[in-house]
Coordinates of N, CA and C in Angstrom, one line a residue:
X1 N 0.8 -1.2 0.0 CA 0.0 0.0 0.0 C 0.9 1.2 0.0
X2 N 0.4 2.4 -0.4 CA 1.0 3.6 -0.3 C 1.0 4.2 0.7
X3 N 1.9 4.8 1.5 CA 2.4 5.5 2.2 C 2.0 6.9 2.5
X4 N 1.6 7.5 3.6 CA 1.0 9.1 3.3 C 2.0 9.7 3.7
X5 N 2.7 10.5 3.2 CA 4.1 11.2 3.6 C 4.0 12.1 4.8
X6 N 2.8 12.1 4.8 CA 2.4 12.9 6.5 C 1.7 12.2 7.9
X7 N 2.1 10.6 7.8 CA 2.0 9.6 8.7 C 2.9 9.6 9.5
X8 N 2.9 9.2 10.5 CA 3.2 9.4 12.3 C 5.0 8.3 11.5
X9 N 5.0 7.7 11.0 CA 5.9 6.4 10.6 C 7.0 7.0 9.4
X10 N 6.5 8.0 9.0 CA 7.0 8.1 7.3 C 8.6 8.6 8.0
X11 N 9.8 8.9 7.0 CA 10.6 9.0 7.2 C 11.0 10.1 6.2
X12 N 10.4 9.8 5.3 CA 11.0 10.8 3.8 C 11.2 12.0 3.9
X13 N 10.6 13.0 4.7 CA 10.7 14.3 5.1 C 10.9 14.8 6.3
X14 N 11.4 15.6 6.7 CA 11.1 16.1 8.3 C 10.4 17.4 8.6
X15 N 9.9 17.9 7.6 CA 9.0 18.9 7.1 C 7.8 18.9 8.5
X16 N 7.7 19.9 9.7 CA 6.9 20.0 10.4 C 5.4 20.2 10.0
X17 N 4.2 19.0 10.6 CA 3.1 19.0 10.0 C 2.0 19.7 11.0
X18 N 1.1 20.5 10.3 CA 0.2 21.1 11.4 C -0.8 20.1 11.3
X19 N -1.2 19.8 12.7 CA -2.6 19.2 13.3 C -3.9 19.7 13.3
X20 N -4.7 19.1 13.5 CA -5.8 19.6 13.9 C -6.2 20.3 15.4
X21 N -4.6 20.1 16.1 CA -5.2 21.0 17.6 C -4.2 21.8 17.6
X22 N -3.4 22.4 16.1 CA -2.3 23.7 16.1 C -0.8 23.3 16.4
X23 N -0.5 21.6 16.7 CA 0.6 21.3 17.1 C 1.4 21.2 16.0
X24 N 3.0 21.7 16.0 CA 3.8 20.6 15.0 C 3.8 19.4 15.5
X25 N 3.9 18.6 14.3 CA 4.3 16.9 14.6 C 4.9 17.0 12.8
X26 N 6.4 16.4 13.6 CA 7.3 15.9 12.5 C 6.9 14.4 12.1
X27 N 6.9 14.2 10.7 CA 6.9 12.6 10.1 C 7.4 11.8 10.9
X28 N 8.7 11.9 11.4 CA 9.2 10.8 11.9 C 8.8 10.7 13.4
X29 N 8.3 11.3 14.0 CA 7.7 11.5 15.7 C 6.8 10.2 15.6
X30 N 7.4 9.3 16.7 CA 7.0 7.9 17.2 C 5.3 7.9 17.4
X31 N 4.3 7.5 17.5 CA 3.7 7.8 18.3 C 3.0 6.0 19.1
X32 N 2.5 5.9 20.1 CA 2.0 4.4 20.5 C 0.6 4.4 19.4
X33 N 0.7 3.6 19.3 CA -0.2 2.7 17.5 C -1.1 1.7 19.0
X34 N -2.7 2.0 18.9 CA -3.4 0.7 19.6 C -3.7 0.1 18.8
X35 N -3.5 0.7 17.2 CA -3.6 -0.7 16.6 C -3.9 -1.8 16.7
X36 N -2.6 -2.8 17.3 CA -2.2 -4.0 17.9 C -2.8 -4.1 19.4
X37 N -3.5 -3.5 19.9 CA -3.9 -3.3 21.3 C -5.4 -3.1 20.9
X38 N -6.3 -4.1 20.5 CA -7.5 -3.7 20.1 C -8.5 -4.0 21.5
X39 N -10.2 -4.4 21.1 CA -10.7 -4.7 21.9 C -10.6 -6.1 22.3
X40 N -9.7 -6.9 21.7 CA -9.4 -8.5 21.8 C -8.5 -8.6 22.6
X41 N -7.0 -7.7 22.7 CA -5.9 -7.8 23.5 C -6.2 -6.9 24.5
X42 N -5.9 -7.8 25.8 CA -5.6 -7.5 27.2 C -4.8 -6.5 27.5
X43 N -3.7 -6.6 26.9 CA -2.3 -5.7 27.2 C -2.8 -4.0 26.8
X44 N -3.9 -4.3 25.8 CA -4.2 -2.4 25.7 C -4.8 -2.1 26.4
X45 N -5.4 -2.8 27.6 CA -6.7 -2.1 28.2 C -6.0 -1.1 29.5
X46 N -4.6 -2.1 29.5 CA -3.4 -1.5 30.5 C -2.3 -0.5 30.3
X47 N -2.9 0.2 29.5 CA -1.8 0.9 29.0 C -3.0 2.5 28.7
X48 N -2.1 4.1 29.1 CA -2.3 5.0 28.7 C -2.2 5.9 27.9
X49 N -1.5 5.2 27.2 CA -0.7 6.0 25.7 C -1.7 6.0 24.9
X50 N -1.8 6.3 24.0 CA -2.7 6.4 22.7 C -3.7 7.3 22.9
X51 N -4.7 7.0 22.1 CA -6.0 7.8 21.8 C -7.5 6.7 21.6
X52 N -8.8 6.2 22.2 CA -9.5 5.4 21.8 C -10.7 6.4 21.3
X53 N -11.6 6.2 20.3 CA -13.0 7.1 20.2 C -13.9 6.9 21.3
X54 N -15.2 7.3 20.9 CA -16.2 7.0 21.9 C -16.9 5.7 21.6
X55 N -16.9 4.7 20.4 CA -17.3 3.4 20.6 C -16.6 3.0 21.1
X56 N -15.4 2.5 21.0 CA -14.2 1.9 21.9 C -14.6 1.9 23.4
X57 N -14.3 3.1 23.8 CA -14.6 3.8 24.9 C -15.9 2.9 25.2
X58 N -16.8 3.1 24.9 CA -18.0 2.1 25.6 C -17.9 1.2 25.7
X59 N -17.3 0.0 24.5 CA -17.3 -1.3 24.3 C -16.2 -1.3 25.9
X60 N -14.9 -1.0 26.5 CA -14.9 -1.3 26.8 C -15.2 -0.8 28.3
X61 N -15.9 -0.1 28.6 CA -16.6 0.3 29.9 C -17.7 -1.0 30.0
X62 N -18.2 -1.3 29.5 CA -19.5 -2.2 29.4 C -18.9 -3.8 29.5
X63 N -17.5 -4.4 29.0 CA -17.4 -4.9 29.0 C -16.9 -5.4 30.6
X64 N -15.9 -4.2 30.8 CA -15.4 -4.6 32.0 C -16.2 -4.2 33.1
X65 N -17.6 -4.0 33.3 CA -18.7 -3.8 34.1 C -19.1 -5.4 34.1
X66 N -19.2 -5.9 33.2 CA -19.6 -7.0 33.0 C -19.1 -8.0 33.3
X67 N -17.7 -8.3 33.5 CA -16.6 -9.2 33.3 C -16.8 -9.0 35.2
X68 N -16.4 -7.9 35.8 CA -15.9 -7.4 37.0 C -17.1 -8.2 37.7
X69 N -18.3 -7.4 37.7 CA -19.7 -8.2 38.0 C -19.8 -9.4 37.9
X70 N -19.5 -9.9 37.2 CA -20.0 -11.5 37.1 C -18.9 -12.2 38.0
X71 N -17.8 -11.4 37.9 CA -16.4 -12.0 38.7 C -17.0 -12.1 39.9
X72 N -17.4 -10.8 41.0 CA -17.8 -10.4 42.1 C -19.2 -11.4 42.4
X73 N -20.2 -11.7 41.4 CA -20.7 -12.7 42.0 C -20.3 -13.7 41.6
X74 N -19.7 -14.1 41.2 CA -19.0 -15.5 41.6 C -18.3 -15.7 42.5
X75 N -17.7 -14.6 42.9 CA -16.7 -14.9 44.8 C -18.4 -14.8 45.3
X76 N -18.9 -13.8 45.5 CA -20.1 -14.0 46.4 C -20.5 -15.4 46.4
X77 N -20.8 -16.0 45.7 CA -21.6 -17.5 45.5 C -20.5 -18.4 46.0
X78 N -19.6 -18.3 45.7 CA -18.2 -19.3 46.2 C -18.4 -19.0 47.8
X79 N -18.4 -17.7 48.5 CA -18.3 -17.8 49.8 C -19.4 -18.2 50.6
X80 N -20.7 -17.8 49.9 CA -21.8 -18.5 50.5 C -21.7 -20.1 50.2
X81 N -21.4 -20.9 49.2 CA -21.6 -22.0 49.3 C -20.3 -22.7 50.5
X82 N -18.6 -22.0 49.8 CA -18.2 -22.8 50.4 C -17.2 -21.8 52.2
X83 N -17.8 -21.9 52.8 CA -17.6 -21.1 53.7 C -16.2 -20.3 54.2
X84 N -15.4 -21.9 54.4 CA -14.1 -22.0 54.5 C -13.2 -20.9 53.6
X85 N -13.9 -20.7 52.5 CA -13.2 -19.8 51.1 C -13.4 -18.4 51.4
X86 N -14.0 -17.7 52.5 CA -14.8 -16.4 52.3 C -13.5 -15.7 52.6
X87 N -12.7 -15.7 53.1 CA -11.2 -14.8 53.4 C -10.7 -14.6 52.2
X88 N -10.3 -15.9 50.9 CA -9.8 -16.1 50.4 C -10.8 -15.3 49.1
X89 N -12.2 -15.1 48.9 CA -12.8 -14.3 48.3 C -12.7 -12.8 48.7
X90 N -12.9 -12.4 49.4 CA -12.8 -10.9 49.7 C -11.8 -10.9 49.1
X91 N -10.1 -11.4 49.2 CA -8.6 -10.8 48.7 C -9.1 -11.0 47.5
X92 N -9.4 -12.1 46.8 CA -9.7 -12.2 45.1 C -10.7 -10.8 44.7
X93 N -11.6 -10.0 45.5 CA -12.0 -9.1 44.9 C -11.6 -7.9 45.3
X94 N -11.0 -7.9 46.4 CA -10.1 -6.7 46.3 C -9.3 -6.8 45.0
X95 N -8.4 -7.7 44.5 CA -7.4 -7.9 43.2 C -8.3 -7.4 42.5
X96 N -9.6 -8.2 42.0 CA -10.5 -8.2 40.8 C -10.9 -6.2 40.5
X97 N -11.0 -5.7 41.8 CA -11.5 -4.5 42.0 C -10.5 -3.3 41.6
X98 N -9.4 -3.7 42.0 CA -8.3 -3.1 41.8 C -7.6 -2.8 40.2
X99 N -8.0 -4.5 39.5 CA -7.2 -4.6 37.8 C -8.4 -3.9 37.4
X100 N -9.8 -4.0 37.6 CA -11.1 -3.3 37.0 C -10.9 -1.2 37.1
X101 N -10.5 -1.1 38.5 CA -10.1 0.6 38.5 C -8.9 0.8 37.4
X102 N -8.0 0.2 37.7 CA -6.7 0.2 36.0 C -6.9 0.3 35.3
X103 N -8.0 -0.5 34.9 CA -8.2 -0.9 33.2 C -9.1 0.8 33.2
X104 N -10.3 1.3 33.7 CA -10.8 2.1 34.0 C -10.1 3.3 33.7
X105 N -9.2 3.5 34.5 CA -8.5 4.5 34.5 C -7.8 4.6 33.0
X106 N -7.2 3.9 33.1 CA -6.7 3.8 31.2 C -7.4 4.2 30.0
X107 N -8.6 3.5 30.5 CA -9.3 3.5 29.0 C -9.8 5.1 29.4
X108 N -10.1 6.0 30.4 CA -10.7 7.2 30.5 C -9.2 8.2 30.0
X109 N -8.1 7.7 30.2 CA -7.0 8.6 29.8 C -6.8 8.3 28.5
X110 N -7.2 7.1 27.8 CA -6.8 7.1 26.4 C -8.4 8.2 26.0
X111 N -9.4 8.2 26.5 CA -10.3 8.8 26.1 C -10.2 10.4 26.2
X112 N -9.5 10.7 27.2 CA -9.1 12.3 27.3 C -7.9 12.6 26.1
X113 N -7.3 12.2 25.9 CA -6.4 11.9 25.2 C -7.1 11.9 23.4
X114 N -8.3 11.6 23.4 CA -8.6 11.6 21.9 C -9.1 12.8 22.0
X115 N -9.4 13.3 23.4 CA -10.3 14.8 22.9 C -9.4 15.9 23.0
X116 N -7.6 15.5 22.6 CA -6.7 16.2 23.2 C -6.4 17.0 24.2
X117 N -6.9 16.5 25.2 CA -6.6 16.4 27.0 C -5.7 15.9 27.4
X118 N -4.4 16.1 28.2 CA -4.0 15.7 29.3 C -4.9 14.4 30.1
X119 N -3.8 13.6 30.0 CA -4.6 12.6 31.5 C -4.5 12.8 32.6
X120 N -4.5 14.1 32.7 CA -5.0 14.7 34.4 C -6.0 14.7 34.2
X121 N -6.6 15.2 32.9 CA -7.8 15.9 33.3 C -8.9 14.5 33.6
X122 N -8.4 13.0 33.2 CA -9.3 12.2 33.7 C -9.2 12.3 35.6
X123 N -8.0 12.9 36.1 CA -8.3 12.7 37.6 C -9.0 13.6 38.0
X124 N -9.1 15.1 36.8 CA -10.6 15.9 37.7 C -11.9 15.5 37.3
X125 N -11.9 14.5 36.7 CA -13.3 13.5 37.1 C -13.6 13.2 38.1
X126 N -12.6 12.5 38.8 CA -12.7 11.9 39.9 C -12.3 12.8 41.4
X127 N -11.5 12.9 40.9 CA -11.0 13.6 42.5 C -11.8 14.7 43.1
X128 N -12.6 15.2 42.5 CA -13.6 16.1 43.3 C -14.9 15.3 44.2
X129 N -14.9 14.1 43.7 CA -15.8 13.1 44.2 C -15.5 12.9 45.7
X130 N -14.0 13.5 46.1 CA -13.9 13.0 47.5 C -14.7 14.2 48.3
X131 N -15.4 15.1 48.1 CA -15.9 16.1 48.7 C -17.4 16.0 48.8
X132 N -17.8 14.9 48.2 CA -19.3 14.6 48.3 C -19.6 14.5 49.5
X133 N -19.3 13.3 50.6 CA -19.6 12.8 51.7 C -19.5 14.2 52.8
X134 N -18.5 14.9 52.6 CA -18.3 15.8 53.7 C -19.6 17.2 53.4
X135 N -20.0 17.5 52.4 CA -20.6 17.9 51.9 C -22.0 17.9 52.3
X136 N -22.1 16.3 51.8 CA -23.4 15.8 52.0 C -23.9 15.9 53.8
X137 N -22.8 15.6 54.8 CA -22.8 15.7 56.0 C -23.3 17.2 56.4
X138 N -22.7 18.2 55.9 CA -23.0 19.4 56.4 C -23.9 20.4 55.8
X139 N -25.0 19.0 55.1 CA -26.1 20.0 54.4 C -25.6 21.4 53.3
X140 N -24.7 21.1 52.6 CA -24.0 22.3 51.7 C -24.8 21.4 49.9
X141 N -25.9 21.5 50.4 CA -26.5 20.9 49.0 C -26.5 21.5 47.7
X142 N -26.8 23.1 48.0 CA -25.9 24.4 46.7 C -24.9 23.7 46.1
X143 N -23.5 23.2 47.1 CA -22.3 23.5 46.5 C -22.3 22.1 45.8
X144 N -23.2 20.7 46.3 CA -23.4 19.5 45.7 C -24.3 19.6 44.4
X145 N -24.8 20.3 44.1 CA -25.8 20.2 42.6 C -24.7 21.4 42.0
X146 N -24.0 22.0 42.5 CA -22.8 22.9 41.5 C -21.4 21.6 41.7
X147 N -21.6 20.6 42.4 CA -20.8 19.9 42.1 C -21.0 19.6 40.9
X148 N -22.1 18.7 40.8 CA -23.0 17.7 40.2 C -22.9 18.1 38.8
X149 N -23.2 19.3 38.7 CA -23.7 20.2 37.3 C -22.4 20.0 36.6
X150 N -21.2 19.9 37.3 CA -19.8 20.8 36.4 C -19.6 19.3 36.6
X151 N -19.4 18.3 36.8 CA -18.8 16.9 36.6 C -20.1 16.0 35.8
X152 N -20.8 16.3 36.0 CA -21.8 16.0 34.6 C -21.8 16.6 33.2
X153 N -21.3 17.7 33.2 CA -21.0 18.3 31.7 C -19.4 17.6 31.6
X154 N -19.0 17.5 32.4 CA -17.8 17.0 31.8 C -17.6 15.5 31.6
X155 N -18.7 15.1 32.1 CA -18.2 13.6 32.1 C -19.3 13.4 30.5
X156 N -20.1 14.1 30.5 CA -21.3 14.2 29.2 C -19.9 14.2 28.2
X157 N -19.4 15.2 28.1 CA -18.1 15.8 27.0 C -17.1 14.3 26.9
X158 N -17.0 14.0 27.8 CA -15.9 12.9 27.9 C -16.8 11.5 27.3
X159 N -17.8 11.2 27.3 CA -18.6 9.9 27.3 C -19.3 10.0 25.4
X160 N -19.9 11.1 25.5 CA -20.3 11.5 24.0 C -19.8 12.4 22.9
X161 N -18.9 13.6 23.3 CA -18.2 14.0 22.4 C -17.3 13.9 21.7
X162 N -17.0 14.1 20.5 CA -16.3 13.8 19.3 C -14.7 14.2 19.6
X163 N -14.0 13.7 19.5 CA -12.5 13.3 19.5 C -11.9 14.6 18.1
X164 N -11.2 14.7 18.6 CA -10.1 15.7 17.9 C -10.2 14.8 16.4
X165 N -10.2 15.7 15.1 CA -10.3 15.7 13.7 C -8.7 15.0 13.7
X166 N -7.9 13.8 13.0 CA -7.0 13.7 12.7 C -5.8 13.7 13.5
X167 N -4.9 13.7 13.4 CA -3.8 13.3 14.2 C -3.7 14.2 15.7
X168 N -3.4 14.0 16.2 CA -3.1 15.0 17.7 C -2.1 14.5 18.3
X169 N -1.5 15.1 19.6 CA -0.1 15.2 20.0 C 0.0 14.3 21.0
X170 N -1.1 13.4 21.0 CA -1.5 12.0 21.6 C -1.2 10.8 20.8
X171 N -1.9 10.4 19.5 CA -1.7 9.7 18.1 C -2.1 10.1 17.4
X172 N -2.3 9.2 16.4 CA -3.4 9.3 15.0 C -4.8 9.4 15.7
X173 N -5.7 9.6 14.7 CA -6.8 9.9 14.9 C -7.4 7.8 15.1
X174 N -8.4 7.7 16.0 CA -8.4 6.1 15.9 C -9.7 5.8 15.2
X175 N -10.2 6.7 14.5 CA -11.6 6.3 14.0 C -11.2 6.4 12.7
X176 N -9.8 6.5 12.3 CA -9.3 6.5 10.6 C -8.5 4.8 10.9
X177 N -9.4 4.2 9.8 CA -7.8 2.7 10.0 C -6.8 2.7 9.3
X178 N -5.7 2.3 9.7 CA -4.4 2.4 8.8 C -4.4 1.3 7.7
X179 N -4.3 1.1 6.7 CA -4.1 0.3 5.6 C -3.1 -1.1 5.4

């Protein structure tokens, strides 16, 4: 196949290429390919680099809700049936709970990352969440529906909005396939 002389791989020129989010990116600038790290391989669900769209993005939120779940009641059902095992279930879902927040975490930073974000900005998803409880205790219900409002538009933006046109200073664009 032919070669686009303005691909992340090409070598022919080093001619600085403008993006769609104003960045240079030279031809030869590496970038991580998920490619090879689809929704089949395990190894990409662990990893931050790249860029996923928003189908990706769901397939695997839904999957690993699903996978995690069915894990968690199956220790549940193992401890009720066999008693002796209930120590040895709780640690199995602490693990299960733990590789489930990673994968999570990943797939939300490859997803900030297509809308040319920083993967901090997946931890101001989260991290303002520790202020609920204290919150909620001292009746500051104003500042909880102005929580609510500004991590709902953002998590809206992050879950349904459309990913940066073309290459970005993350990868290629992942809704284009490479040939």
């Amino acid at each position: 196949g032919q070669q686009n002389p303005n691909s992340a791989g090409s070598t022919d020129n080093q001619v600085p290429v403008q993006n769609s989010s104003g960045s240079s990116i030279t031809p030869d600038q590496k970038y991580y390919s998920d490619k090879h790290y689809n929704l089949q391989s395990i190894a990409g669900w662990f990893t931050s680099k790249g860029r996923i769209g928003r189908t990706e993005f769901w397939c695997r939120i839904i999957v690993s809700l699903a996978v995690f779940t069915g894990l968690i009641l199956l220790l549940l059902w193992c401890s009720r049936v066999f008693h002796h095992l209930e120590d040895a279930a709780i640690l199995l879902g602490v693990f299960f709970f733990i590789v489930f927040l990673v994968s999570f975490v990943c797939t939300l930073v490859k997803r900030c990352h297509d809308l040319c974000w920083s993967g901090w900005a997946a931890f101001m998803l989260i991290w303002p969440l520790r202020f609920v409880p204290p919150l909620a205790r001292n009746g500051s219900y104003w500042v909880l529906f102005v929580l609510s409002l500004f991590l709902g538009l953002y998590w809206i933006r992050i879950c349904i909005g459309k990913g940066t046109d073309g290459e970005n200073k993350y990868g290629p664009d992942p809704t284009i396939k490479a040939l």
